[in-house]
XYZ file of C-alpha atoms in Angstrom:
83
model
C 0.000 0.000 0.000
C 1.223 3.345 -0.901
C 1.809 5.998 2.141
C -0.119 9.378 2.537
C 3.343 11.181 2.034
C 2.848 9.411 -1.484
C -0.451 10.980 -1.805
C -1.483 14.215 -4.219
C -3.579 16.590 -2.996
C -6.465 15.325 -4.240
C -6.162 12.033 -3.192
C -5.004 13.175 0.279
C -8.789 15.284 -0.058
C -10.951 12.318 -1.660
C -9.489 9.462 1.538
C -10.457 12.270 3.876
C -13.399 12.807 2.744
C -14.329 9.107 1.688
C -13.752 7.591 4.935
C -16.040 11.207 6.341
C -18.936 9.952 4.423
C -18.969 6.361 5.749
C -18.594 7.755 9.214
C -15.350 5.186 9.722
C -12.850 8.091 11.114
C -9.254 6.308 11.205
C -7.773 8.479 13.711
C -4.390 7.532 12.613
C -5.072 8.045 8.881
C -6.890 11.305 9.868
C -3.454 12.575 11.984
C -1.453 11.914 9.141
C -3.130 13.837 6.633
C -3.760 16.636 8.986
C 0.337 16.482 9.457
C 1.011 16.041 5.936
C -1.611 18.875 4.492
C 0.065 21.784 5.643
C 3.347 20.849 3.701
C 1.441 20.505 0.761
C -1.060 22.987 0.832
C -0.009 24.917 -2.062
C -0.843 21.977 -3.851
C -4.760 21.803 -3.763
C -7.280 23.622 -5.675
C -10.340 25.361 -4.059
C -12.328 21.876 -4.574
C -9.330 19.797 -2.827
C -9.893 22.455 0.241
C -12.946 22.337 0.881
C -13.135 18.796 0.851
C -10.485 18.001 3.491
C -12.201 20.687 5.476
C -15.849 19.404 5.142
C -13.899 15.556 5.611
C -12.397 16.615 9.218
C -15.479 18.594 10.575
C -17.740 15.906 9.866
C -15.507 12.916 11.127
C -15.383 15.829 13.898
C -11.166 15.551 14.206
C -9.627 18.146 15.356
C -6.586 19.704 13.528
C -5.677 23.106 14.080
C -2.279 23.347 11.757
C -4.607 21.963 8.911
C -7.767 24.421 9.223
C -5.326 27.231 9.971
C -3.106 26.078 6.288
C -6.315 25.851 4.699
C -7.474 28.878 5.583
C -4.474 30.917 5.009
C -4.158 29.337 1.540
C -7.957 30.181 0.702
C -7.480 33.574 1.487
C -4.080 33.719 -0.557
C -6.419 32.604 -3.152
C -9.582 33.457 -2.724
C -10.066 34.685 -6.528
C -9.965 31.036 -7.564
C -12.950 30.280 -5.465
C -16.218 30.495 -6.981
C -19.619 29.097 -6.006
């Protein structure tokens, strides 16, 4: 099996939010993407963020350095956002 240091962004987004949406919240899994997003977050699009976002608040994990990359990256690029 491939690691989530392996993972793109969207892939890192789409386990998040897959394993969300069955309600089966790998607490490990979820800690490493939340430690691995940040370093990457320049890497995912608008869709990417606000699926690992909607992924972590629904599995309600909580992960400060992620939400606070997100957001800072949203706002960096908040022209690429549209509804």
């Amino acid at each position: 099996g491939r690691r989530v240091t392996q993972f793109n962004a969207m892939e890192l987004a789409n386990v998040a939010w897959g394993f969300a949406k069955t309600e089966f919240v790998d607490q490990r899994l979820f800690w490493a993407i939340a430690v691995e997003t940040p370093r990457r977050v320049r890497e995912f699009n608008p869709q990417n963020m606000a699926n690992i976002v909607w992924a972590f608040a629904t599995a309600d994990v909580a992960a400060e350095a992620l939400f606070g990359a997100i957001a800072g990256a949203a706002m960096n690029r908040i022209r690429d956002f549209n509804s």
